[in-house]
mmCIF file of N, CA, C and O in Angstrom:
data_model
loop_
_atom_site.group_PDB
_atom_site.id
_atom_site.type_symbol
_atom_site.label_atom_id
_atom_site.label_comp_id
_atom_site.label_asym_id
_atom_site.label_seq_id
_atom_site.Cartn_x
_atom_site.Cartn_y
_atom_site.Cartn_z
ATOM 1 N N MET A 547 158.046 80.018 132.872
ATOM 2 C CA MET A 547 157.347 78.762 132.931
ATOM 3 C C MET A 547 156.565 78.669 134.246
ATOM 4 O O MET A 547 157.050 79.031 135.265
ATOM 5 N N THR A 548 155.371 78.199 134.166
ATOM 6 C CA THR A 548 154.532 78.011 135.329
ATOM 7 C C THR A 548 154.799 76.653 135.958
ATOM 8 O O THR A 548 154.669 75.641 135.250
ATOM 9 N N LEU A 549 155.188 76.632 137.190
ATOM 10 C CA LEU A 549 155.508 75.360 137.876
ATOM 11 C C LEU A 549 154.253 74.510 138.062
ATOM 12 O O LEU A 549 154.240 73.355 137.757
ATOM 13 N N LEU A 550 153.232 75.125 138.617
ATOM 14 C CA LEU A 550 151.992 74.446 138.911
ATOM 15 C C LEU A 550 150.861 75.041 138.082
ATOM 16 O O LEU A 550 150.827 76.263 137.876
ATOM 17 N N ARG A 551 149.988 74.194 137.608
ATOM 18 C CA ARG A 551 148.847 74.663 136.819
ATOM 19 C C ARG A 551 147.569 74.106 137.388
ATOM 20 O O ARG A 551 147.462 72.906 137.612
ATOM 21 N N LEU A 552 146.615 74.980 137.655
ATOM 22 C CA LEU A 552 145.296 74.560 138.110
ATOM 23 C C LEU A 552 144.376 74.726 136.952
ATOM 24 O O LEU A 552 144.166 75.827 136.417
ATOM 25 N N ILE A 553 143.785 73.612 136.490
ATOM 26 C CA ILE A 553 142.927 73.623 135.305
ATOM 27 C C ILE A 553 141.555 73.047 135.659
ATOM 28 O O ILE A 553 141.454 72.204 136.541
ATOM 29 N N GLU A 554 140.560 73.468 134.927
ATOM 30 C CA GLU A 554 139.242 72.884 135.034
ATOM 31 C C GLU A 554 139.130 71.828 133.928
ATOM 32 O O GLU A 554 139.107 72.158 132.756
ATOM 33 N N THR A 555 139.109 70.569 134.310
ATOM 34 C CA THR A 555 139.125 69.478 133.323
ATOM 35 C C THR A 555 137.747 69.233 132.701
ATOM 36 O O THR A 555 137.637 68.968 131.535
ATOM 37 N N THR A 556 136.746 69.344 133.524
ATOM 38 C CA THR A 556 135.343 69.328 133.089
ATOM 39 C C THR A 556 134.623 70.284 134.017
ATOM 40 O O THR A 556 135.182 70.599 135.089
ATOM 41 N N PRO A 557 133.437 70.751 133.667
ATOM 42 C CA PRO A 557 132.754 71.696 134.570
ATOM 43 C C PRO A 557 132.673 71.196 136.021
ATOM 44 O O PRO A 557 132.165 70.123 136.263
ATOM 45 N N GLY A 558 133.282 71.995 136.906
ATOM 46 C CA GLY A 558 133.254 71.652 138.325
ATOM 47 C C GLY A 558 134.287 70.674 138.776
ATOM 48 O O GLY A 558 134.384 70.343 139.962
ATOM 49 N N GLN A 559 135.139 70.184 137.877
ATOM 50 C CA GLN A 559 136.243 69.247 138.216
ATOM 51 C C GLN A 559 137.554 69.960 137.918
ATOM 52 O O GLN A 559 137.765 70.472 136.826
ATOM 53 N N TYR A 560 138.474 69.939 138.915
ATOM 54 C CA TYR A 560 139.723 70.644 138.781
ATOM 55 C C TYR A 560 140.897 69.727 139.019
ATOM 56 O O TYR A 560 140.813 68.790 139.776
ATOM 57 N N SER A 561 142.022 70.046 138.330
ATOM 58 C CA SER A 561 143.251 69.337 138.555
ATOM 59 C C SER A 561 144.397 70.312 138.765
ATOM 60 O O SER A 561 144.496 71.324 138.021
ATOM 61 N N LEU A 562 145.219 70.019 139.756
ATOM 62 C CA LEU A 562 146.461 70.771 140.014
ATOM 63 C C LEU A 562 147.600 69.919 139.501
ATOM 64 O O LEU A 562 147.751 68.762 139.948
ATOM 65 N N LEU A 563 148.359 70.438 138.554
ATOM 66 C CA LEU A 563 149.386 69.667 137.873
ATOM 67 C C LEU A 563 150.771 70.286 138.044
ATOM 68 O O LEU A 563 150.914 71.510 138.078
ATOM 69 N N LEU A 564 151.777 69.413 138.148
ATOM 70 C CA LEU A 564 153.164 69.849 138.179
ATOM 71 C C LEU A 564 153.951 68.834 137.321
ATOM 72 O O LEU A 564 153.836 67.627 137.542
ATOM 73 N N ASP A 565 154.661 69.340 136.334
ATOM 74 C CA ASP A 565 155.499 68.486 135.504
ATOM 75 C C ASP A 565 156.768 68.117 136.304
ATOM 76 O O ASP A 565 157.567 69.011 136.621
ATOM 77 N N ALA A 566 156.899 66.865 136.649
ATOM 78 C CA ALA A 566 158.033 66.399 137.446
ATOM 79 C C ALA A 566 159.337 66.609 136.703
ATOM 80 O O ALA A 566 159.372 66.496 135.468
ATOM 81 N N GLY A 567 160.374 66.943 137.430
ATOM 82 C CA GLY A 567 161.711 67.120 136.820
ATOM 83 C C GLY A 567 161.904 68.498 136.214
ATOM 84 O O GLY A 567 162.846 68.701 135.484
ATOM 85 N N THR A 568 161.020 69.442 136.519
ATOM 86 C CA THR A 568 161.126 70.792 135.908
ATOM 87 C C THR A 568 161.192 71.891 136.939
ATOM 88 O O THR A 568 161.066 73.056 136.571
ATOM 89 N N THR A 569 161.432 71.546 138.212
ATOM 90 C CA THR A 569 161.432 72.571 139.243
ATOM 91 C C THR A 569 162.832 73.048 139.580
ATOM 92 O O THR A 569 163.814 72.316 139.357
ATOM 93 N N PRO A 570 162.925 74.240 140.143
ATOM 94 C CA PRO A 570 164.227 74.773 140.559
ATOM 95 C C PRO A 570 164.890 73.929 141.679
ATOM 96 O O PRO A 570 166.061 74.112 141.937
ATOM 97 N N VAL A 571 164.129 73.075 142.341
ATOM 98 C CA VAL A 571 164.672 72.306 143.473
ATOM 99 C C VAL A 571 165.016 70.849 143.102
ATOM 100 O O VAL A 571 165.327 70.060 144.006
ATOM 101 N N ASP A 572 164.962 70.487 141.835
ATOM 102 C CA ASP A 572 165.243 69.122 141.439
ATOM 103 C C ASP A 572 166.622 68.638 141.939
ATOM 104 O O ASP A 572 166.762 67.519 142.406
ATOM 105 N N SER A 573 167.625 69.516 141.873
ATOM 106 C CA SER A 573 168.973 69.083 142.322
ATOM 107 C C SER A 573 169.000 68.886 143.839
ATOM 108 O O SER A 573 169.666 67.979 144.335
ATOM 109 N N VAL A 574 168.242 69.677 144.560
ATOM 110 C CA VAL A 574 168.142 69.525 146.043
ATOM 111 C C VAL A 574 167.497 68.174 146.356
ATOM 112 O O VAL A 574 167.922 67.411 147.234
ATOM 113 N N ILE A 575 166.421 67.858 145.620
ATOM 114 C CA ILE A 575 165.710 66.590 145.834
ATOM 115 C C ILE A 575 166.686 65.445 145.607
ATOM 116 O O ILE A 575 166.711 64.501 146.395
ATOM 117 N N ALA A 576 167.460 65.500 144.521
ATOM 118 C CA ALA A 576 168.444 64.454 144.234
ATOM 119 C C ALA A 576 169.496 64.349 145.316
ATOM 120 O O ALA A 576 169.878 63.252 145.764
ATOM 121 N N GLU A 577 169.964 65.498 145.826
ATOM 122 C CA GLU A 577 170.953 65.539 146.916
ATOM 123 C C GLU A 577 170.388 64.812 148.160
ATOM 124 O O GLU A 577 171.140 64.198 148.925
ATOM 125 N N LEU A 578 169.079 64.941 148.373
ATOM 126 C CA LEU A 578 168.431 64.314 149.527
ATOM 127 C C LEU A 578 168.147 62.844 149.301
ATOM 128 O O LEU A 578 167.581 62.164 150.161
ATOM 129 N N GLY A 579 168.556 62.326 148.128
ATOM 130 C CA GLY A 579 168.428 60.902 147.868
ATOM 131 C C GLY A 579 167.080 60.503 147.252
ATOM 132 O O GLY A 579 166.687 59.329 147.317
ATOM 133 N N HIS A 580 166.399 61.466 146.658
ATOM 134 C CA HIS A 580 165.083 61.154 146.074
ATOM 135 C C HIS A 580 165.070 61.509 144.590
ATOM 136 O O HIS A 580 165.940 62.211 144.099
ATOM 137 N N GLU A 581 164.088 61.001 143.917
ATOM 138 C CA GLU A 581 163.861 61.291 142.496
ATOM 139 C C GLU A 581 162.703 62.252 142.403
ATOM 140 O O GLU A 581 161.640 61.996 142.918
ATOM 141 N N PRO A 582 162.872 63.405 141.666
ATOM 142 C CA PRO A 582 161.821 64.410 141.628
ATOM 143 C C PRO A 582 160.668 64.023 140.689
ATOM 144 O O PRO A 582 160.344 64.754 139.751
ATOM 145 N N ASN A 583 160.074 62.874 140.909
ATOM 146 C CA ASN A 583 158.984 62.420 140.047
ATOM 147 C C ASN A 583 157.602 62.755 140.659
ATOM 148 O O ASN A 583 157.539 63.325 141.754
ATOM 149 N N GLY A 584 156.573 62.389 139.990
ATOM 150 C CA GLY A 584 155.235 62.717 140.459
ATOM 151 C C GLY A 584 154.879 62.089 141.787
ATOM 152 O O GLY A 584 154.170 62.661 142.602
ATOM 153 N N TYR A 585 155.413 60.893 142.015
ATOM 154 C CA TYR A 585 155.134 60.194 143.289
ATOM 155 C C TYR A 585 155.800 60.911 144.471
ATOM 156 O O TYR A 585 155.234 61.047 145.539
ATOM 157 N N PHE A 586 157.032 61.421 144.239
ATOM 158 C CA PHE A 586 157.714 62.202 145.281
ATOM 159 C C PHE A 586 156.898 63.437 145.600
ATOM 160 O O PHE A 586 156.703 63.778 146.783
ATOM 161 N N TRP A 587 156.428 64.141 144.563
ATOM 162 C CA TRP A 587 155.679 65.359 144.774
ATOM 163 C C TRP A 587 154.335 65.083 145.502
ATOM 164 O O TRP A 587 153.862 65.909 146.271
ATOM 165 N N ALA A 588 153.731 63.930 145.242
ATOM 166 C CA ALA A 588 152.530 63.569 145.995
ATOM 167 C C ALA A 588 152.854 63.452 147.472
ATOM 168 O O ALA A 588 152.102 63.874 148.340
ATOM 169 N N GLY A 589 154.057 62.903 147.786
ATOM 170 C CA GLY A 589 154.506 62.838 149.167
ATOM 171 C C GLY A 589 154.691 64.212 149.756
ATOM 172 O O GLY A 589 154.270 64.463 150.909
ATOM 173 N N VAL A 590 155.263 65.126 148.975
ATOM 174 C CA VAL A 590 155.415 66.517 149.444
ATOM 175 C C VAL A 590 154.047 67.114 149.787
ATOM 176 O O VAL A 590 153.878 67.706 150.839
ATOM 177 N N ALA A 591 153.092 66.888 148.889
ATOM 178 C CA ALA A 591 151.742 67.407 149.116
ATOM 179 C C ALA A 591 151.140 66.795 150.410
ATOM 180 O O ALA A 591 150.523 67.526 151.212
ATOM 181 N N GLU A 592 151.284 65.501 150.584
ATOM 182 C CA GLU A 592 150.761 64.855 151.752
ATOM 183 C C GLU A 592 151.371 65.429 153.032
ATOM 184 O O GLU A 592 150.664 65.670 154.021
ATOM 185 N N VAL A 593 152.686 65.633 153.014
ATOM 186 C CA VAL A 593 153.359 66.177 154.196
ATOM 187 C C VAL A 593 152.879 67.613 154.432
ATOM 188 O O VAL A 593 152.599 67.974 155.592
ATOM 189 N N LEU A 594 152.751 68.432 153.403
ATOM 190 C CA LEU A 594 152.306 69.786 153.565
ATOM 191 C C LEU A 594 150.882 69.812 154.171
ATOM 192 O O LEU A 594 150.614 70.590 155.092
ATOM 193 N N VAL A 595 149.991 68.975 153.659
ATOM 194 C CA VAL A 595 148.647 68.956 154.173
ATOM 195 C C VAL A 595 148.625 68.521 155.612
ATOM 196 O O VAL A 595 147.993 69.168 156.471
ATOM 197 N N SER A 596 149.307 67.440 155.927
ATOM 198 C CA SER A 596 149.253 66.912 157.315
ATOM 199 C C SER A 596 149.941 67.822 158.301
ATOM 200 O O SER A 596 149.465 67.962 159.443
ATOM 201 N N SER A 597 151.014 68.497 157.921
ATOM 202 C CA SER A 597 151.765 69.303 158.904
ATOM 203 C C SER A 597 151.412 70.762 158.905
ATOM 204 O O SER A 597 151.561 71.458 159.907
ATOM 205 N N GLU A 598 150.930 71.339 157.772
ATOM 206 C CA GLU A 598 150.711 72.761 157.692
ATOM 207 C C GLU A 598 149.296 73.178 157.365
ATOM 208 O O GLU A 598 148.926 74.312 157.577
ATOM 209 N N ALA A 599 148.512 72.270 156.797
ATOM 210 C CA ALA A 599 147.181 72.652 156.352
ATOM 211 C C ALA A 599 146.195 71.483 156.539
ATOM 212 O O ALA A 599 145.586 71.009 155.575
ATOM 213 N N PRO A 600 146.043 71.021 157.798
ATOM 214 C CA PRO A 600 145.175 69.852 158.032
ATOM 215 C C PRO A 600 143.714 70.096 157.623
ATOM 216 O O PRO A 600 142.989 69.100 157.355
ATOM 217 N N THR A 601 143.310 71.355 157.453
ATOM 218 C CA THR A 601 141.924 71.586 156.982
ATOM 219 C C THR A 601 141.707 71.167 155.558
ATOM 220 O O THR A 601 140.565 71.045 155.092
ATOM 221 N N LEU A 602 142.813 70.893 154.828
ATOM 222 C CA LEU A 602 142.687 70.446 153.434
ATOM 223 C C LEU A 602 142.521 68.919 153.330
ATOM 224 O O LEU A 602 142.167 68.429 152.271
ATOM 225 N N GLU A 603 142.741 68.210 154.424
ATOM 226 C CA GLU A 603 142.681 66.769 154.434
ATOM 227 C C GLU A 603 141.336 66.277 153.888
ATOM 228 O O GLU A 603 140.278 66.728 154.318
ATOM 229 N N GLY A 604 141.412 65.385 152.863
ATOM 230 C CA GLY A 604 140.209 64.780 152.314
ATOM 231 C C GLY A 604 139.430 65.623 151.335
ATOM 232 O O GLY A 604 138.380 65.238 150.857
ATOM 233 N N ARG A 605 139.931 66.828 151.003
ATOM 234 C CA ARG A 605 139.194 67.722 150.113
ATOM 235 C C ARG A 605 139.579 67.552 148.642
ATOM 236 O O ARG A 605 139.000 68.198 147.778
ATOM 237 N N PHE A 606 140.559 66.685 148.346
ATOM 238 C CA PHE A 606 140.977 66.351 147.010
ATOM 239 C C PHE A 606 141.702 65.021 147.045
ATOM 240 O O PHE A 606 142.018 64.519 148.152
ATOM 241 N N ALA A 607 141.956 64.444 145.897
ATOM 242 C CA ALA A 607 142.671 63.174 145.812
ATOM 243 C C ALA A 607 143.932 63.356 144.968
ATOM 244 O O ALA A 607 144.066 64.354 144.269
ATOM 245 N N TYR A 608 144.805 62.359 145.036
ATOM 246 C CA TYR A 608 146.071 62.410 144.294
ATOM 247 C C TYR A 608 146.029 61.340 143.201
ATOM 248 O O TYR A 608 145.504 60.247 143.425
ATOM 249 N N ASP A 609 146.648 61.655 142.084
ATOM 250 C CA ASP A 609 146.813 60.695 140.994
ATOM 251 C C ASP A 609 148.142 60.943 140.316
ATOM 252 O O ASP A 609 148.202 61.335 139.160
ATOM 253 N N PRO A 610 149.259 60.719 141.028
ATOM 254 C CA PRO A 610 150.556 60.989 140.420
ATOM 255 C C PRO A 610 150.965 59.881 139.463
ATOM 256 O O PRO A 610 150.465 58.773 139.489
ATOM 257 N N GLU A 611 151.934 60.243 138.599
ATOM 258 C CA GLU A 611 152.605 59.260 137.763
ATOM 259 C C GLU A 611 154.052 59.690 137.710
ATOM 260 O O GLU A 611 154.400 60.710 138.278
ATOM 261 N N ALA A 612 154.865 58.952 137.042
ATOM 262 C CA ALA A 612 156.307 59.224 137.028
ATOM 263 C C ALA A 612 156.617 60.644 136.578
ATOM 264 O O ALA A 612 157.361 61.366 137.209
ATOM 265 N N GLY A 613 155.964 61.093 135.508
ATOM 266 C CA GLY A 613 156.314 62.367 134.949
ATOM 267 C C GLY A 613 155.451 63.555 135.405
ATOM 268 O O GLY A 613 155.701 64.676 135.014
ATOM 269 N N MET A 614 154.451 63.303 136.267
ATOM 270 C CA MET A 614 153.569 64.376 136.661
ATOM 271 C C MET A 614 152.937 64.139 138.010
ATOM 272 O O MET A 614 152.522 63.041 138.332
ATOM 273 N N PHE A 615 152.852 65.230 138.794
ATOM 274 C CA PHE A 615 152.051 65.254 139.998
ATOM 275 C C PHE A 615 150.659 65.753 139.629
ATOM 276 O O PHE A 615 150.519 66.695 138.847
ATOM 277 N N CYS A 616 149.637 65.111 140.185
ATOM 278 C CA CYS A 616 148.278 65.566 139.972
ATOM 279 C C CYS A 616 147.479 65.404 141.265
ATOM 280 O O CYS A 616 147.489 64.336 141.878
ATOM 281 N N ALA A 617 146.823 66.497 141.665
ATOM 282 C CA ALA A 617 145.804 66.434 142.710
ATOM 283 C C ALA A 617 144.533 66.918 142.018
ATOM 284 O O ALA A 617 144.551 67.826 141.201
ATOM 285 N N TYR A 618 143.389 66.283 142.373
ATOM 286 C CA TYR A 618 142.173 66.644 141.674
ATOM 287 C C TYR A 618 140.962 66.602 142.597
ATOM 288 O O TYR A 618 141.002 65.945 143.621
ATOM 289 N N GLY A 619 139.918 67.266 142.160
ATOM 290 C CA GLY A 619 138.678 67.251 142.912
ATOM 291 C C GLY A 619 137.753 68.376 142.485
ATOM 292 O O GLY A 619 138.045 69.057 141.504
ATOM 293 N N THR A 620 136.702 68.573 143.246
ATOM 294 C CA THR A 620 135.728 69.607 142.930
ATOM 295 C C THR A 620 135.926 70.873 143.724
ATOM 296 O O THR A 620 135.306 71.880 143.450
ATOM 297 N N ASP A 621 136.808 70.850 144.716
ATOM 298 C CA ASP A 621 137.037 71.985 145.617
ATOM 299 C C ASP A 621 138.179 72.835 145.096
ATOM 300 O O ASP A 621 139.348 72.663 145.493
ATOM 301 N N ARG A 622 137.865 73.755 144.197
ATOM 302 C CA ARG A 622 138.905 74.611 143.605
ATOM 303 C C ARG A 622 139.687 75.376 144.656
ATOM 304 O O ARG A 622 140.918 75.494 144.568
ATOM 305 N N GLY A 623 139.000 75.874 145.688
ATOM 306 C CA GLY A 623 139.694 76.630 146.735
ATOM 307 C C GLY A 623 140.740 75.807 147.464
ATOM 308 O O GLY A 623 141.847 76.307 147.747
ATOM 309 N N ALA A 624 140.413 74.563 147.750
ATOM 310 C CA ALA A 624 141.401 73.692 148.441
ATOM 311 C C ALA A 624 142.597 73.453 147.538
ATOM 312 O O ALA A 624 143.740 73.465 148.006
ATOM 313 N N LEU A 625 142.374 73.247 146.254
ATOM 314 C CA LEU A 625 143.477 73.031 145.321
ATOM 315 C C LEU A 625 144.320 74.300 145.193
ATOM 316 O O LEU A 625 145.572 74.215 145.063
ATOM 317 N N GLN A 626 143.695 75.461 145.238
ATOM 318 C CA GLN A 626 144.424 76.725 145.200
ATOM 319 C C GLN A 626 145.323 76.858 146.459
ATOM 320 O O GLN A 626 146.456 77.318 146.367
ATOM 321 N N GLU A 627 144.802 76.446 147.596
ATOM 322 C CA GLU A 627 145.608 76.490 148.817
ATOM 323 C C GLU A 627 146.798 75.564 148.700
ATOM 324 O O GLU A 627 147.919 75.914 149.099
ATOM 325 N N LEU A 628 146.580 74.348 148.193
ATOM 326 C CA LEU A 628 147.673 73.413 147.994
ATOM 327 C C LEU A 628 148.688 73.963 147.014
ATOM 328 O O LEU A 628 149.895 73.871 147.234
ATOM 329 N N GLU A 629 148.225 74.593 145.951
ATOM 330 C CA GLU A 629 149.127 75.202 144.964
ATOM 331 C C GLU A 629 150.068 76.220 145.636
ATOM 332 O O GLU A 629 151.263 76.224 145.399
ATOM 333 N N ALA A 630 149.492 77.073 146.468
ATOM 334 C CA ALA A 630 150.295 78.086 147.162
ATOM 335 C C ALA A 630 151.358 77.473 148.052
ATOM 336 O O ALA A 630 152.511 77.875 148.077
ATOM 337 N N LEU A 631 150.961 76.426 148.803
ATOM 338 C CA LEU A 631 151.921 75.751 149.667
ATOM 339 C C LEU A 631 153.018 75.067 148.866
ATOM 340 O O LEU A 631 154.181 75.139 149.203
ATOM 341 N N MET A 632 152.635 74.409 147.795
ATOM 342 C CA MET A 632 153.630 73.684 147.002
ATOM 343 C C MET A 632 154.567 74.600 146.251
ATOM 344 O O MET A 632 155.743 74.273 146.063
ATOM 345 N N LYS A 633 154.083 75.733 145.819
ATOM 346 C CA LYS A 633 154.942 76.690 145.089
ATOM 347 C C LYS A 633 156.128 77.145 145.935
ATOM 348 O O LYS A 633 157.241 77.234 145.435
ATOM 349 N N VAL A 634 155.881 77.354 147.222
ATOM 350 C CA VAL A 634 156.964 77.794 148.118
ATOM 351 C C VAL A 634 158.024 76.717 148.197
ATOM 352 O O VAL A 634 159.231 76.996 148.140
ATOM 353 N N VAL A 635 157.605 75.448 148.305
ATOM 354 C CA VAL A 635 158.547 74.317 148.427
ATOM 355 C C VAL A 635 159.231 74.084 147.079
ATOM 356 O O VAL A 635 160.461 73.756 147.021
ATOM 357 N N ALA A 636 158.520 74.208 145.989
ATOM 358 C CA ALA A 636 159.058 73.909 144.662
ATOM 359 C C ALA A 636 160.065 74.956 144.179
ATOM 360 O O ALA A 636 160.799 74.721 143.198
ATOM 361 N N THR A 637 160.097 76.089 144.846
ATOM 362 C CA THR A 637 161.045 77.139 144.436
ATOM 363 C C THR A 637 162.106 77.459 145.469
ATOM 364 O O THR A 637 163.001 78.283 145.228
ATOM 365 N N GLY A 638 162.044 76.835 146.629
ATOM 366 C CA GLY A 638 162.973 77.136 147.703
ATOM 367 C C GLY A 638 163.782 75.936 148.176
ATOM 368 O O GLY A 638 163.229 75.035 148.818
ATOM 369 N N GLY A 639 165.043 75.919 147.808
ATOM 370 C CA GLY A 639 165.880 74.767 148.156
ATOM 371 C C GLY A 639 165.933 74.470 149.640
ATOM 372 O O GLY A 639 165.798 73.318 150.056
ATOM 373 N N GLU A 640 166.121 75.503 150.461
ATOM 374 C CA GLU A 640 166.208 75.302 151.896
ATOM 375 C C GLU A 640 164.856 74.847 152.444
ATOM 376 O O GLU A 640 164.801 74.000 153.350
ATOM 377 N N ARG A 641 163.776 75.372 151.892
ATOM 378 C CA ARG A 641 162.431 74.972 152.323
ATOM 379 C C ARG A 641 162.204 73.509 151.996
ATOM 380 O O ARG A 641 161.659 72.766 152.827
ATOM 381 N N MET A 642 162.642 73.054 150.823
ATOM 382 C CA MET A 642 162.497 71.642 150.424
ATOM 383 C C MET A 642 163.345 70.783 151.351
ATOM 384 O O MET A 642 162.884 69.723 151.820
ATOM 385 N N ARG A 643 164.555 71.200 151.609
ATOM 386 C CA ARG A 643 165.469 70.438 152.466
ATOM 387 C C ARG A 643 164.846 70.226 153.852
ATOM 388 O O ARG A 643 164.832 69.138 154.402
ATOM 389 N N ARG A 644 164.304 71.302 154.419
ATOM 390 C CA ARG A 644 163.657 71.241 155.733
ATOM 391 C C ARG A 644 162.456 70.321 155.726
ATOM 392 O O ARG A 644 162.286 69.489 156.620
ATOM 393 N N LEU A 645 161.612 70.428 154.690
ATOM 394 C CA LEU A 645 160.422 69.590 154.578
ATOM 395 C C LEU A 645 160.764 68.110 154.556
ATOM 396 O O LEU A 645 160.216 67.302 155.296
ATOM 397 N N VAL A 646 161.714 67.734 153.694
ATOM 398 C CA VAL A 646 162.105 66.323 153.565
ATOM 399 C C VAL A 646 162.738 65.820 154.854
ATOM 400 O O VAL A 646 162.392 64.761 155.365
ATOM 401 N N ASN A 647 163.661 66.564 155.396
ATOM 402 C CA ASN A 647 164.346 66.122 156.636
ATOM 403 C C ASN A 647 163.363 66.001 157.801
ATOM 404 O O ASN A 647 163.409 65.017 158.546
ATOM 405 N N ASP A 648 162.447 66.972 157.951
ATOM 406 C CA ASP A 648 161.455 66.895 159.028
ATOM 407 C C ASP A 648 160.524 65.703 158.830
ATOM 408 O O ASP A 648 160.203 64.988 159.777
ATOM 409 N N ALA A 649 160.059 65.506 157.597
ATOM 410 C CA ALA A 649 159.146 64.423 157.314
ATOM 411 C C ALA A 649 159.799 63.053 157.594
ATOM 412 O O ALA A 649 159.192 62.169 158.195
ATOM 413 N N GLU A 650 161.041 62.912 157.134
ATOM 414 C CA GLU A 650 161.741 61.636 157.349
ATOM 415 C C GLU A 650 162.026 61.393 158.831
ATOM 416 O O GLU A 650 161.975 60.274 159.286
ATOM 417 N N ALA A 651 162.320 62.487 159.543
ATOM 418 C CA ALA A 651 162.557 62.347 160.980
ATOM 419 C C ALA A 651 161.308 61.856 161.719
ATOM 420 O O ALA A 651 161.404 61.179 162.744
ATOM 421 N N ARG A 652 160.145 62.188 161.148
ATOM 422 C CA ARG A 652 158.870 61.746 161.744
ATOM 423 C C ARG A 652 158.463 60.380 161.211
ATOM 424 O O ARG A 652 157.407 59.840 161.549
ATOM 425 N N GLY A 653 159.274 59.769 160.320
ATOM 426 C CA GLY A 653 158.991 58.442 159.835
ATOM 427 C C GLY A 653 158.242 58.399 158.520
ATOM 428 O O GLY A 653 157.863 57.324 158.047
ATOM 429 N N PHE A 654 158.043 59.558 157.859
ATOM 430 C CA PHE A 654 157.335 59.526 156.577
ATOM 431 C C PHE A 654 158.279 58.990 155.512
ATOM 432 O O PHE A 654 159.475 59.323 155.452
ATOM 433 N N GLU A 655 157.755 58.145 154.674
ATOM 434 C CA GLU A 655 158.553 57.576 153.547
ATOM 435 C C GLU A 655 158.004 58.062 152.244
ATOM 436 O O GLU A 655 156.831 57.821 151.890
ATOM 437 N N PHE A 656 158.841 58.763 151.478
ATOM 438 C CA PHE A 656 158.473 59.262 150.152
ATOM 439 C C PHE A 656 158.470 58.067 149.197
ATOM 440 O O PHE A 656 159.386 57.255 149.184
ATOM 441 N N ASP A 657 157.426 57.973 148.386
ATOM 442 C CA ASP A 657 157.275 56.871 147.420
ATOM 443 C C ASP A 657 157.784 57.302 146.051
ATOM 444 O O ASP A 657 157.027 57.580 145.138
ATOM 445 N N ASP A 658 159.112 57.392 145.954
ATOM 446 C CA ASP A 658 159.699 57.770 144.673
ATOM 447 C C ASP A 658 160.568 56.642 144.198
ATOM 448 O O ASP A 658 161.278 56.681 143.308
#
């Protein structure tokens, strides 16, 4: 199963999608007191962009819902970079634990 999917929705428009509740780290997210929904994953993306890839800031937008994370825009390369960053977190329990703990220590609040 593919965790993240980058699709072209219309010519020149791209969406990066993740079905919430289907990742190997869902139990870690729950242990950390969060719900692995689309809103939580949007928070993960925001933290990754702000702390690890600030050059991605403003190059796409988010449109999460309960069952799905979605980032979209016309910059396919930026979405591919976000996909690579998110894949590491979505498959690594310790990486997810570190990201959430560091973000919360800095005052970030996940909207889940």
